[in-house]
CSV table of C-alpha atoms (C1' of nucleotides) in Angstrom, one decimal:
chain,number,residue,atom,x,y,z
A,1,UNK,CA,44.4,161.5,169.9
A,2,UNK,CA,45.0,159.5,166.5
A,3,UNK,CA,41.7,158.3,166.2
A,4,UNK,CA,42.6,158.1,162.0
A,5,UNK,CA,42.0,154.8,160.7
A,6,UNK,CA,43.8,152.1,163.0
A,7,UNK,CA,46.9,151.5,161.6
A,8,UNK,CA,46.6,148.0,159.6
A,9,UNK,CA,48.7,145.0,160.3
A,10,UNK,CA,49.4,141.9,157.9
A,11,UNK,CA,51.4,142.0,154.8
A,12,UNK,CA,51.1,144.9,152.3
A,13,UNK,CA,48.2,143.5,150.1
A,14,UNK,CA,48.9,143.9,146.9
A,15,UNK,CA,47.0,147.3,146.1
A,16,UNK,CA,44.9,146.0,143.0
A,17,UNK,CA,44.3,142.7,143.7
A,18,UNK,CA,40.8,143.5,144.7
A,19,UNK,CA,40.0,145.2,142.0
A,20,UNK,CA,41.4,142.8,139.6
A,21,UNK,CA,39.0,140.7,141.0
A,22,UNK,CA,36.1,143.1,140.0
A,23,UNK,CA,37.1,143.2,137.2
A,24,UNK,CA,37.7,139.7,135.8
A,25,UNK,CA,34.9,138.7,138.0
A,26,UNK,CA,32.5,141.8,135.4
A,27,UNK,CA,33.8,140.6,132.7
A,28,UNK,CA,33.1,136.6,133.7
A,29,UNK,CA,29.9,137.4,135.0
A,30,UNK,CA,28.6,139.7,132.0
A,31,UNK,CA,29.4,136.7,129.4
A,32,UNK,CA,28.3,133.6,131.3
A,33,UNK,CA,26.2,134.8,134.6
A,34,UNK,CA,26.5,134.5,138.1
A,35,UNK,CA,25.6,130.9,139.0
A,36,UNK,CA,27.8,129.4,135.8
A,37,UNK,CA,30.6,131.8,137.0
A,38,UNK,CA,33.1,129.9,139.1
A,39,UNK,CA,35.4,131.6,141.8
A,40,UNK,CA,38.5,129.4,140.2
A,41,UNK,CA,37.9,131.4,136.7
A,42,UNK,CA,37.9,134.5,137.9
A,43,UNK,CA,41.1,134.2,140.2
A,44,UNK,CA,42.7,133.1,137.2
A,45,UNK,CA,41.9,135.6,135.4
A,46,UNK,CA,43.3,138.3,138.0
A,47,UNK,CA,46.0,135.9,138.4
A,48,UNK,CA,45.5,135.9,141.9
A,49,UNK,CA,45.8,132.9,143.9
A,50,UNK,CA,42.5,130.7,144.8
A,51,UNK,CA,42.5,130.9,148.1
A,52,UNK,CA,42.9,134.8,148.6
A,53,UNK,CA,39.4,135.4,147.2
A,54,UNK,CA,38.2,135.4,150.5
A,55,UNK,CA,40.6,137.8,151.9
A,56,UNK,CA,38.9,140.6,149.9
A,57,UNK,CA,34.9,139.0,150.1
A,58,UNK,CA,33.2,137.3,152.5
A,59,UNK,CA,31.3,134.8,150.0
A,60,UNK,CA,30.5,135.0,146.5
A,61,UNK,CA,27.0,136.2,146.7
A,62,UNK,CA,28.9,139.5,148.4
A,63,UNK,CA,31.5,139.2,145.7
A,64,UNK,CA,28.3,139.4,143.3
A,65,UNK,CA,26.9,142.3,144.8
A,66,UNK,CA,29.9,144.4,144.4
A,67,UNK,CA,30.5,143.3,140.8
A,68,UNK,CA,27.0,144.1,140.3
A,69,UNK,CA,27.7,147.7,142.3
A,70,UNK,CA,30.9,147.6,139.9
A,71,UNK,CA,28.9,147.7,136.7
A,72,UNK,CA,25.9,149.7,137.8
A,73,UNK,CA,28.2,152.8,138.7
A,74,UNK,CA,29.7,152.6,135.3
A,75,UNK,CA,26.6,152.3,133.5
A,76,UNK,CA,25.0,155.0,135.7
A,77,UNK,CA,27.6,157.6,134.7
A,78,UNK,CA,27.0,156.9,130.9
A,79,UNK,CA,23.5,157.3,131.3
A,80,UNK,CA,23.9,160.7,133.5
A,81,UNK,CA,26.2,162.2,130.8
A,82,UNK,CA,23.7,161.5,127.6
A,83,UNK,CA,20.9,162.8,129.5
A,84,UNK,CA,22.9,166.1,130.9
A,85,UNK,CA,23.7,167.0,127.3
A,86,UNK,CA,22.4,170.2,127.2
A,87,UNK,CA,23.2,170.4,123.5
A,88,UNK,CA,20.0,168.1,122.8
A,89,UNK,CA,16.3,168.8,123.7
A,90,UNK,CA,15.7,166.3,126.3
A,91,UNK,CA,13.8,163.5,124.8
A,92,UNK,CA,16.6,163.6,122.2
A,93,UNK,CA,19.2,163.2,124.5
A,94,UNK,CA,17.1,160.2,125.6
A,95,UNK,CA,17.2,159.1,122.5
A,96,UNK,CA,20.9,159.4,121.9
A,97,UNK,CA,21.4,157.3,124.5
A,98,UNK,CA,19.0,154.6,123.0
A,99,UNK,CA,21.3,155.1,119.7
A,100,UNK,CA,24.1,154.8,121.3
A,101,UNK,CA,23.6,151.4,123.8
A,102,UNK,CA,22.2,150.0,119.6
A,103,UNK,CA,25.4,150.6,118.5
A,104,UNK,CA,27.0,149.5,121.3
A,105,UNK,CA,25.2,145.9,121.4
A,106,UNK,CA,25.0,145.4,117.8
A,107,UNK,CA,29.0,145.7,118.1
A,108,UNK,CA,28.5,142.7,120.7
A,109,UNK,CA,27.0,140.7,118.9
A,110,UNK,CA,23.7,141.1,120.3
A,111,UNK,CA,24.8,139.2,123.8
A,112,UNK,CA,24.8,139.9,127.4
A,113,UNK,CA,22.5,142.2,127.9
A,114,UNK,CA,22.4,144.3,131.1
A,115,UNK,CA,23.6,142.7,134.4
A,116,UNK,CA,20.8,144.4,136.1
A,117,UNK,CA,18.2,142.5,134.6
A,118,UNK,CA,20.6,139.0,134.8
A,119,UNK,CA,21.4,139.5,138.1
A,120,UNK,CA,18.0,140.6,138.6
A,121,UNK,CA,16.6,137.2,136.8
A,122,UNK,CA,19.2,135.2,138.1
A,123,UNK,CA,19.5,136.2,141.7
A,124,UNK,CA,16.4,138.8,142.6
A,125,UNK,CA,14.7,135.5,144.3
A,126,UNK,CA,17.5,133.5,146.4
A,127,UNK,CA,19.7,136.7,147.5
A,128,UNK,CA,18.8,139.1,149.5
A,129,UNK,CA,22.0,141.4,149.5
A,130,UNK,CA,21.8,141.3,145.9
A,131,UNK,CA,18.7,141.9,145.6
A,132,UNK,CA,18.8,144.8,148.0
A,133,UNK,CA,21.3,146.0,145.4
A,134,UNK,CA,19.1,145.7,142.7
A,135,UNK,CA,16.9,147.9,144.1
A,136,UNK,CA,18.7,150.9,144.7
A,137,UNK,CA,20.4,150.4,141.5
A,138,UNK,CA,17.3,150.0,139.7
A,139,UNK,CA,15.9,152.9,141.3
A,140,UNK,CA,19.1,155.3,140.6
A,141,UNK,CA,19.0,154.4,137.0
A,142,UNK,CA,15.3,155.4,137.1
A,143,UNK,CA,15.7,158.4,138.8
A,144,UNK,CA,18.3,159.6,136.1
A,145,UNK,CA,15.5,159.0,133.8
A,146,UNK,CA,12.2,160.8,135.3
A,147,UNK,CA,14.9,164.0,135.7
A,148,UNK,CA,15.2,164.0,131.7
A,149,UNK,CA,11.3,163.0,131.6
A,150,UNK,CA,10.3,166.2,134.0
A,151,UNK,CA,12.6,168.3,132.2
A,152,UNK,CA,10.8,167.3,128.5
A,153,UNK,CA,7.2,167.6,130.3
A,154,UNK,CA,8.6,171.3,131.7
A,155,UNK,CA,8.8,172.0,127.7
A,156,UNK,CA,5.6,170.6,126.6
A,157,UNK,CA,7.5,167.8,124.9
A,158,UNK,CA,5.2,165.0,126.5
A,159,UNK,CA,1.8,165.2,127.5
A,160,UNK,CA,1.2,166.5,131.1
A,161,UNK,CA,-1.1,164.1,132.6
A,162,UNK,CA,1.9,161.5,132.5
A,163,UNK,CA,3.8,161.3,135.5
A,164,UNK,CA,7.7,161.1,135.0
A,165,UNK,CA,8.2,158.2,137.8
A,166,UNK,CA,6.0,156.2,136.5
A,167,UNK,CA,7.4,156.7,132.8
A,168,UNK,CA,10.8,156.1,133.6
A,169,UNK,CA,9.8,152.9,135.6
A,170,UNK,CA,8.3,151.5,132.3
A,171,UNK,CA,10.4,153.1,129.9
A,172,UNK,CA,13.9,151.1,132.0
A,173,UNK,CA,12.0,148.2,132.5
A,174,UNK,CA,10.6,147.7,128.8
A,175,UNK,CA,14.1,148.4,127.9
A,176,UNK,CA,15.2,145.7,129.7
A,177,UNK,CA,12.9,143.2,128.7
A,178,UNK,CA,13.9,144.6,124.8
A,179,UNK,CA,17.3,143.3,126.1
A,180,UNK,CA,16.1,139.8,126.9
A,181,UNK,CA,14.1,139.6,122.9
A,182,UNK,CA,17.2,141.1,121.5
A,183,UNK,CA,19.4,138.2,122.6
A,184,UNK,CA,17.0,135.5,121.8
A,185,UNK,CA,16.9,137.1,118.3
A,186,UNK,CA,20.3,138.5,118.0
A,187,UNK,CA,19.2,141.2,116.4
A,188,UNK,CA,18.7,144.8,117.0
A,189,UNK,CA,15.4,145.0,116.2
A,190,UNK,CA,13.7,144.8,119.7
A,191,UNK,CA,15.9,148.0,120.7
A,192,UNK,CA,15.1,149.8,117.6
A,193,UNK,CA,11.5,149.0,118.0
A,194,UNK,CA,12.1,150.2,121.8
A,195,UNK,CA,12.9,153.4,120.9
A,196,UNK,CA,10.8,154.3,118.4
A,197,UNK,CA,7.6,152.8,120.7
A,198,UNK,CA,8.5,155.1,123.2
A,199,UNK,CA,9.7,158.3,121.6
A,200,UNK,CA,7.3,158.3,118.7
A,201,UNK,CA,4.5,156.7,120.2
A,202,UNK,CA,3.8,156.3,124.3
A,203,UNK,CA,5.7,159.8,124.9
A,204,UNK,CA,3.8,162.3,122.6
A,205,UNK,CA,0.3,160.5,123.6
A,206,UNK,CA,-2.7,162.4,124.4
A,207,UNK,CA,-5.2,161.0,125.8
A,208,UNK,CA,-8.2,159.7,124.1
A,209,UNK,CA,-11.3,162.0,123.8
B,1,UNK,CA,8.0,99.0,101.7
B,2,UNK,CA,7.0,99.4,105.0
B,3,UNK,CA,8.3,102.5,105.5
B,4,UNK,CA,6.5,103.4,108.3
B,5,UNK,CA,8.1,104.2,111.1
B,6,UNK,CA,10.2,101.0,112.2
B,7,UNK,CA,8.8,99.8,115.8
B,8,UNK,CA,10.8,100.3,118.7
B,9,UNK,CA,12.6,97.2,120.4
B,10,UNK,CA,13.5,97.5,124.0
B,11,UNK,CA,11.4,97.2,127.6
B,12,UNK,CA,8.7,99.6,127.9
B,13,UNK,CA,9.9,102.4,129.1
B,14,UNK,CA,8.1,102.9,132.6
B,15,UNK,CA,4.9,105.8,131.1
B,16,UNK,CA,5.5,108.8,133.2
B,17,UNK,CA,9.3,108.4,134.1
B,18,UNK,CA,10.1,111.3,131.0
B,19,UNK,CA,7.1,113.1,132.3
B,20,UNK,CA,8.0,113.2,135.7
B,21,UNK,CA,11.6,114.4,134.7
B,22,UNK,CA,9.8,117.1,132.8
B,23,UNK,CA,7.8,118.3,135.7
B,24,UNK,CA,10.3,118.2,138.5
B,25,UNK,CA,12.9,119.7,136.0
B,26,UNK,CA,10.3,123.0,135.4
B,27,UNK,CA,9.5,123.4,139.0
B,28,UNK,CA,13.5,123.3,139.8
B,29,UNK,CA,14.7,125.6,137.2
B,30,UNK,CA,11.6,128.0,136.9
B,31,UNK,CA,12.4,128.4,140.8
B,32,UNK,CA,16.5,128.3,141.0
B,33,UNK,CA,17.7,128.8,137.1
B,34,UNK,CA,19.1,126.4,134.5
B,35,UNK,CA,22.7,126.8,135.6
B,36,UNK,CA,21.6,126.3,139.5
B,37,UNK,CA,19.8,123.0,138.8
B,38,UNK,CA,21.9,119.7,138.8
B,39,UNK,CA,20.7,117.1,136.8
B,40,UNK,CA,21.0,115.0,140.4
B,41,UNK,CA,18.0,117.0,142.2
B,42,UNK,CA,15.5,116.8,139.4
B,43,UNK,CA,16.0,112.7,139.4
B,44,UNK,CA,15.5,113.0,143.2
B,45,UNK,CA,12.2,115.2,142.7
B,46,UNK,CA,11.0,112.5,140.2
B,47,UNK,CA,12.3,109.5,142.0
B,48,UNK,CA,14.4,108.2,139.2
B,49,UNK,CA,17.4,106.8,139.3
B,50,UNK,CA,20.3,109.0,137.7
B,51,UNK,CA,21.5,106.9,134.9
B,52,UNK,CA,17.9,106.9,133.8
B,53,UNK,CA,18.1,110.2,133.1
B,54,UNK,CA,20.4,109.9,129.8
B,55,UNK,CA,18.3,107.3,128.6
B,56,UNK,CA,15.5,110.2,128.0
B,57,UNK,CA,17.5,113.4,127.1
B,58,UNK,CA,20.4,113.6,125.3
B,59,UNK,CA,21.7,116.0,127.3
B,60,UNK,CA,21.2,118.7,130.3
B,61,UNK,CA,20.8,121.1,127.8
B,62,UNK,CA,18.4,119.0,125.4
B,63,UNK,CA,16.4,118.7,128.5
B,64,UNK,CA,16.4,122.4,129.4
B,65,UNK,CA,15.0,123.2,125.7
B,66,UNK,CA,12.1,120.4,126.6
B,67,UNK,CA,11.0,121.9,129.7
B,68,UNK,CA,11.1,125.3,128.0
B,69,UNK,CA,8.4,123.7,125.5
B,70,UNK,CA,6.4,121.9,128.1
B,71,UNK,CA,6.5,126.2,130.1
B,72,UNK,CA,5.7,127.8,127.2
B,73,UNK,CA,3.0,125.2,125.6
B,74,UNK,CA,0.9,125.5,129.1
B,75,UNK,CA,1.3,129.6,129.5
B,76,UNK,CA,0.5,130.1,125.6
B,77,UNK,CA,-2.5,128.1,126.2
B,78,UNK,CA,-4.0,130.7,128.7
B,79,UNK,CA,-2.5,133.8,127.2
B,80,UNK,CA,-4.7,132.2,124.3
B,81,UNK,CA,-7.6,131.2,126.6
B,82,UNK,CA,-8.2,134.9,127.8
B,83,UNK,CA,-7.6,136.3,124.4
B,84,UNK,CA,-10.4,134.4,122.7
B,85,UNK,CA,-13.2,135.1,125.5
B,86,UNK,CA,-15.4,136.5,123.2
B,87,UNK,CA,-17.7,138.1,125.9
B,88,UNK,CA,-15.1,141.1,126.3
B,89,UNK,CA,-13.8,143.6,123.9
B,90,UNK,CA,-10.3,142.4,122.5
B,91,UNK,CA,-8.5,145.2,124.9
B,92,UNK,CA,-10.7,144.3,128.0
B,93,UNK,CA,-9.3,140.5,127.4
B,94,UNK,CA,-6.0,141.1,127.4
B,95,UNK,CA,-7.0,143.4,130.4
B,96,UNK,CA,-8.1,140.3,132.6
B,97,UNK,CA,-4.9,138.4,131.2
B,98,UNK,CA,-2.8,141.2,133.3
B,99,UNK,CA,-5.5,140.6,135.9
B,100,UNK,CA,-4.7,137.1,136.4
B,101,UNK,CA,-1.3,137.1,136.3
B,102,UNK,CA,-0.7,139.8,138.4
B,103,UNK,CA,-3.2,137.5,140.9
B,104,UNK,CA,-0.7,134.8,140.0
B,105,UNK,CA,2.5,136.8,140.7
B,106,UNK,CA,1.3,138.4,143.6
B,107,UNK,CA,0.1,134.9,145.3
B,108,UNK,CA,3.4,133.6,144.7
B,109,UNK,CA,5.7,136.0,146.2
B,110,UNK,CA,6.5,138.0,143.5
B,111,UNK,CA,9.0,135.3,142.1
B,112,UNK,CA,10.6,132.8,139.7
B,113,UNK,CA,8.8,135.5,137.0
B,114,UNK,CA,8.5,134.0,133.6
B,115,UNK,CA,10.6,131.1,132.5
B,116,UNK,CA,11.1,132.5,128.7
B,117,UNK,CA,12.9,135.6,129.9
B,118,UNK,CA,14.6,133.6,132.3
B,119,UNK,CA,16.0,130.9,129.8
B,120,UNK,CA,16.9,134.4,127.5
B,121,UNK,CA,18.9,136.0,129.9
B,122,UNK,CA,20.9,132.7,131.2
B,123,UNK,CA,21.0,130.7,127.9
B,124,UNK,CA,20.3,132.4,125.1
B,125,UNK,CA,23.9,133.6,124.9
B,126,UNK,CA,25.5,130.0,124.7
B,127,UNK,CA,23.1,127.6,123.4
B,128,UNK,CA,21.8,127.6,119.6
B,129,UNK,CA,19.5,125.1,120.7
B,130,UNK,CA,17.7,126.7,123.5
B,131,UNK,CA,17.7,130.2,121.7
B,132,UNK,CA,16.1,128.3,118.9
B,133,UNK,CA,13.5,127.2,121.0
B,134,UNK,CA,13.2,130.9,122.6
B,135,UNK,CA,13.0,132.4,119.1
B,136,UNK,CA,9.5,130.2,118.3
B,137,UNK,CA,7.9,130.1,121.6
B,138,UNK,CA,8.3,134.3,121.9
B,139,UNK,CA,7.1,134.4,118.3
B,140,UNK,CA,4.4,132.5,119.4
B,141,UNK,CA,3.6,134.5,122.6
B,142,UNK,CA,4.0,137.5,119.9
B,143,UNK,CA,1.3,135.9,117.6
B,144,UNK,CA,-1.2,135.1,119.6
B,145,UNK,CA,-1.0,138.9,121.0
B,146,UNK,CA,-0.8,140.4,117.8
B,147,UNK,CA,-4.4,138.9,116.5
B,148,UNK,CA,-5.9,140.3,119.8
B,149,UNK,CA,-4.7,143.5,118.6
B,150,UNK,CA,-5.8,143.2,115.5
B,151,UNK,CA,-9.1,142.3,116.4
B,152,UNK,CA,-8.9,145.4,118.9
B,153,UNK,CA,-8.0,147.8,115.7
B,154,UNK,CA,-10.7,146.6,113.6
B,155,UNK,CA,-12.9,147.6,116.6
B,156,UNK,CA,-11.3,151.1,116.6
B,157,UNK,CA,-10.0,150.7,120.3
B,158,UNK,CA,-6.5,151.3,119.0
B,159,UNK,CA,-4.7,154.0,116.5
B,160,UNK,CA,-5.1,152.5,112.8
B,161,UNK,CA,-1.5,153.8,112.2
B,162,UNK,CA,0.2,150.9,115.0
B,163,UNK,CA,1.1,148.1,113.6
B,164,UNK,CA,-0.2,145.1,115.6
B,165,UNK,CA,2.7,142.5,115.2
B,166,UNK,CA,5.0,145.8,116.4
B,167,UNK,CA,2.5,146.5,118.9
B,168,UNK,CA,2.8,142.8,120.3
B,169,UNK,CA,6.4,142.7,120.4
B,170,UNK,CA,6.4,145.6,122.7
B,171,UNK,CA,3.7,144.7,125.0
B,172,UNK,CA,5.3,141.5,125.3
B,173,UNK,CA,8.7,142.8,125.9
B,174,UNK,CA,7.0,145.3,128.1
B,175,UNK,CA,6.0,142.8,130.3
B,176,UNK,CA,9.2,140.7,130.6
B,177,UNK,CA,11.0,143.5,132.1
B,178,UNK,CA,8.4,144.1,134.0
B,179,UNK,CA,8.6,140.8,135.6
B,180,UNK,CA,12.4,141.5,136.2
B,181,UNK,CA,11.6,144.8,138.2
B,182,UNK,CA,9.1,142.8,140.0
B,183,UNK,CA,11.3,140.2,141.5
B,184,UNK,CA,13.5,142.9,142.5
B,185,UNK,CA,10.6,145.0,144.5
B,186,UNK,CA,8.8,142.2,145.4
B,187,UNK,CA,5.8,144.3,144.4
B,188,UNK,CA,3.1,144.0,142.2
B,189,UNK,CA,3.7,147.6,141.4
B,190,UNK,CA,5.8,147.3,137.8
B,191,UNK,CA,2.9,144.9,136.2
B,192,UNK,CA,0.3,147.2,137.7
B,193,UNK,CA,2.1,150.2,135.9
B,194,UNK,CA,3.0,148.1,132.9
B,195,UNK,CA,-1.0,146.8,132.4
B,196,UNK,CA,-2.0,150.5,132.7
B,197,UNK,CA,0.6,152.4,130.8
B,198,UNK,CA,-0.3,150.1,127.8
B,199,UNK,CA,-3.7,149.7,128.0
B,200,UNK,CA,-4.5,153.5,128.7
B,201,UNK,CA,-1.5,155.4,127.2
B,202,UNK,CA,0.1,153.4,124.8
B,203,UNK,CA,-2.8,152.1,122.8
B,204,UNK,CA,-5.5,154.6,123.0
B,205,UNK,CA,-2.4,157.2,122.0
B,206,UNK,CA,-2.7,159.5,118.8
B,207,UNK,CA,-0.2,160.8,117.1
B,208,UNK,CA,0.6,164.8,117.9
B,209,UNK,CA,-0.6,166.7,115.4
C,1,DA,C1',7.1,78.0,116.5
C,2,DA,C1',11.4,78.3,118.5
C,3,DA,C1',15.8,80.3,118.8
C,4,DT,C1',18.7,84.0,118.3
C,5,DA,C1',20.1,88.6,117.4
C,6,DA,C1',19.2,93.4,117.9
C,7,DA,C1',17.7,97.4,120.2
C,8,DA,C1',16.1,100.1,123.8
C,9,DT,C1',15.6,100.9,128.7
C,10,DA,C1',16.9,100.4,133.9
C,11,DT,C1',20.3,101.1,137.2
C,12,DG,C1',23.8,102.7,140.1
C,13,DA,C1',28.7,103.0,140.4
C,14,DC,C1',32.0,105.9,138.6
C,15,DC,C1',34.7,109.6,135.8
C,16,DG,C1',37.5,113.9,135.9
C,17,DG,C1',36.6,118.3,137.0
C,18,DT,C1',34.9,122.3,139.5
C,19,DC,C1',32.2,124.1,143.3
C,20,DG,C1',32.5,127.4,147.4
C,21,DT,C1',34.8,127.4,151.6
C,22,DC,C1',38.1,126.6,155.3
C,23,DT,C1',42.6,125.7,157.5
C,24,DT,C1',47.2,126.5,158.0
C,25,DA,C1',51.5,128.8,157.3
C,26,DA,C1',54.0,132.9,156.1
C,27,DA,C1',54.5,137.8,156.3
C,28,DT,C1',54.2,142.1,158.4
C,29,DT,C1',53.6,145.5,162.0
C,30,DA,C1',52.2,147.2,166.7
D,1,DT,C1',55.8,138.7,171.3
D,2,DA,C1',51.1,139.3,170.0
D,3,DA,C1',48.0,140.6,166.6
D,4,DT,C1',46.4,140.6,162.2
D,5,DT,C1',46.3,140.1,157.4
D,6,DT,C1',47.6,137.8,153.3
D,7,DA,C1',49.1,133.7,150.4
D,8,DA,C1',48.4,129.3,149.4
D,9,DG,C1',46.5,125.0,148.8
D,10,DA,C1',43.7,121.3,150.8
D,11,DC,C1',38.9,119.9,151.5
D,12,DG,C1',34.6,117.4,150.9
D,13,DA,C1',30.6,117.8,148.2
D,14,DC,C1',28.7,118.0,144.1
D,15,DC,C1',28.7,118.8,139.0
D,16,DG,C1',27.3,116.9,134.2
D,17,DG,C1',28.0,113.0,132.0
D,18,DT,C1',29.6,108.0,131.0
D,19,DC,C1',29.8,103.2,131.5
D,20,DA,C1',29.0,98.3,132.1
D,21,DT,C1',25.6,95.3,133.0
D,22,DA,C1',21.1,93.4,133.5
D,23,DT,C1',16.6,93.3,131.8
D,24,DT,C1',12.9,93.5,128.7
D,25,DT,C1',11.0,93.6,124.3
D,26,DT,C1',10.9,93.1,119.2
D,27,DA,C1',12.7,91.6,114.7
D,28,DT,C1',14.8,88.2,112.2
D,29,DT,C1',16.4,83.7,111.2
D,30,DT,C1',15.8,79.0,111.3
DNA sequence: AAATAAAATATGACCGGTCGTCTTAAATTA
DNA sequence: TAATTTAAGACGACCGGTCATATTTTATTT
């Protein structure tokens, strides 16, 4: 029968050149954005010659979307283990995470930002495959969120009439517009301010009489 | 003395050529992004020749920070607009602001977004001079939010505890991401949310007791 | 008032460099 | 040998920016 994977001809590739390119290409693409990112860089970066690129991606817009992939899975894990911390009531878990994405960016200098929301600026509009991948990334990050959100409602911790989608849809996407201030300003103010808006304020609301 | 400003020498320069520069150069990087644009397609746009270009702006980026003024001066001007219509309530105005731009958005496919967050996400990270610019014209945006809130306090329509100017940096944030999540759905969904989350969760809101 | 110098703009060719992509040759295996 | 993949670099187009030159206007000198 051997109806495994076809047998593959060509020369052996070499087994991490691909994901060199990922990687340079995350790193390249973090610091200076997708349309000022040139293919040329990031080869030389992974030290891997020009024209193999597109051996391993059919164009740069599908290179994009896997970086993007790349750093969404990464970021997605991080988020999943703060808010799984069953240490922590759940809003503080939440908030752990916050405190710990400050510290993180205030170590960088206050730049870059989240590559959803530059890929998402920068690429939303002209790419549909990206943009396809924006969605689903977007969405799995806010999932992660509403199960923390449900779990804090379960306990009383935030008002009942809220609904957890809708909170974690604003709560990611106010973060990530905090993201966009804090770089203008280079400070960590907008984060800080984030936070405390949303776990001191919008969270334990009740509505008005 | 005559220390007036010493009059220019040279042809005069033909009225609207800078103008023009400005307006194509807005429509071309509010739709594709500052990196995306060449210098060559806004000359085209405007019908100028390209060494013309240099005589006007010093440099791409130079001209980037201009069109970021001549975005922000017009949107500033109707954020203000709406917020000084005395014949609503201070909340109900920045109500009808949402209103109309979510009109705006949705008639325009749910793209390009706004060109401040855009210019923070692609160049606030490597040009002092356009993050200088960002830095007034979101203070500015800030501002003219904040008195609308204060107004809005004064009324009692918001928790005497919130500070305004904290308020306004969060609402304004708020709806930055927002406009990232939008161009990624292509749905008005994330403004609707983000109008209605602030207007009847966030500012109404009392602290738990 | 006339002549000249200075300064700014108009214009398009041109610079080195980089862009994303494609073609071709080498390598490997069926 | 045929098929298939990789390595490698060539490719034309375009990038932001510069330059020389012509032109137009004003300031200064005579």
């Amino acid at each position: 029968m051997n109806s495994g994977p076809s047998a593959r001809r060509g020369p052996k590739p070499k087994p991490d050149t691909r994901d060199n390119l990922i990687r340079a290409g995350l790193q390249a693409i973090h610091a200076d954005g997708f349309a000022a990112t040139g293919i040329q860089g990031i080869v030389e970066r992974a030290d891997v010659p020009k024209g193999s690129f597109y051996n391993h991606f059919a164009s740069k817009e599908a290179f994009g979307a896997e970086v993007l992939d790349a750093y969404s899975d990464l970021g997605l894990e991080r988020l999943r283990a703060f808010l799984a911390n069953s240490d922590l009531p759940p809003l503080a878990r939440l908030g752990a995470y916050f405190d710990d994405r400050i510290k993180a960016f205030t170590a960088g200098g206050y730049a870059r930002g989240c590559l959803l929301g530059n890929f998402s600026a920068e690429a939303a509009d002209h790419s549909p495959l990206i943009r396809e991948h924006l969605v689903q990334h977007w969405d799995a990050w806010t999932k992660a969120l509403e199960g923390c959100l449900a779990e804090a409602q379960g306990q009383g911790a935030i008002d009942g009439r809220l609904a957890p989608a809708s909170l974690a849809r604003f709560i990611l996407n106010s973060w990530e517009g905090a993201l966009l201030r804090m770089r203008v300003e280079k400070t960590g103010s907008a984060l800080i301010e984030c936070k405390s808006m949303i776990l001191e304020t919008l969270l334990p609301s009740r509505r008005p009489s």
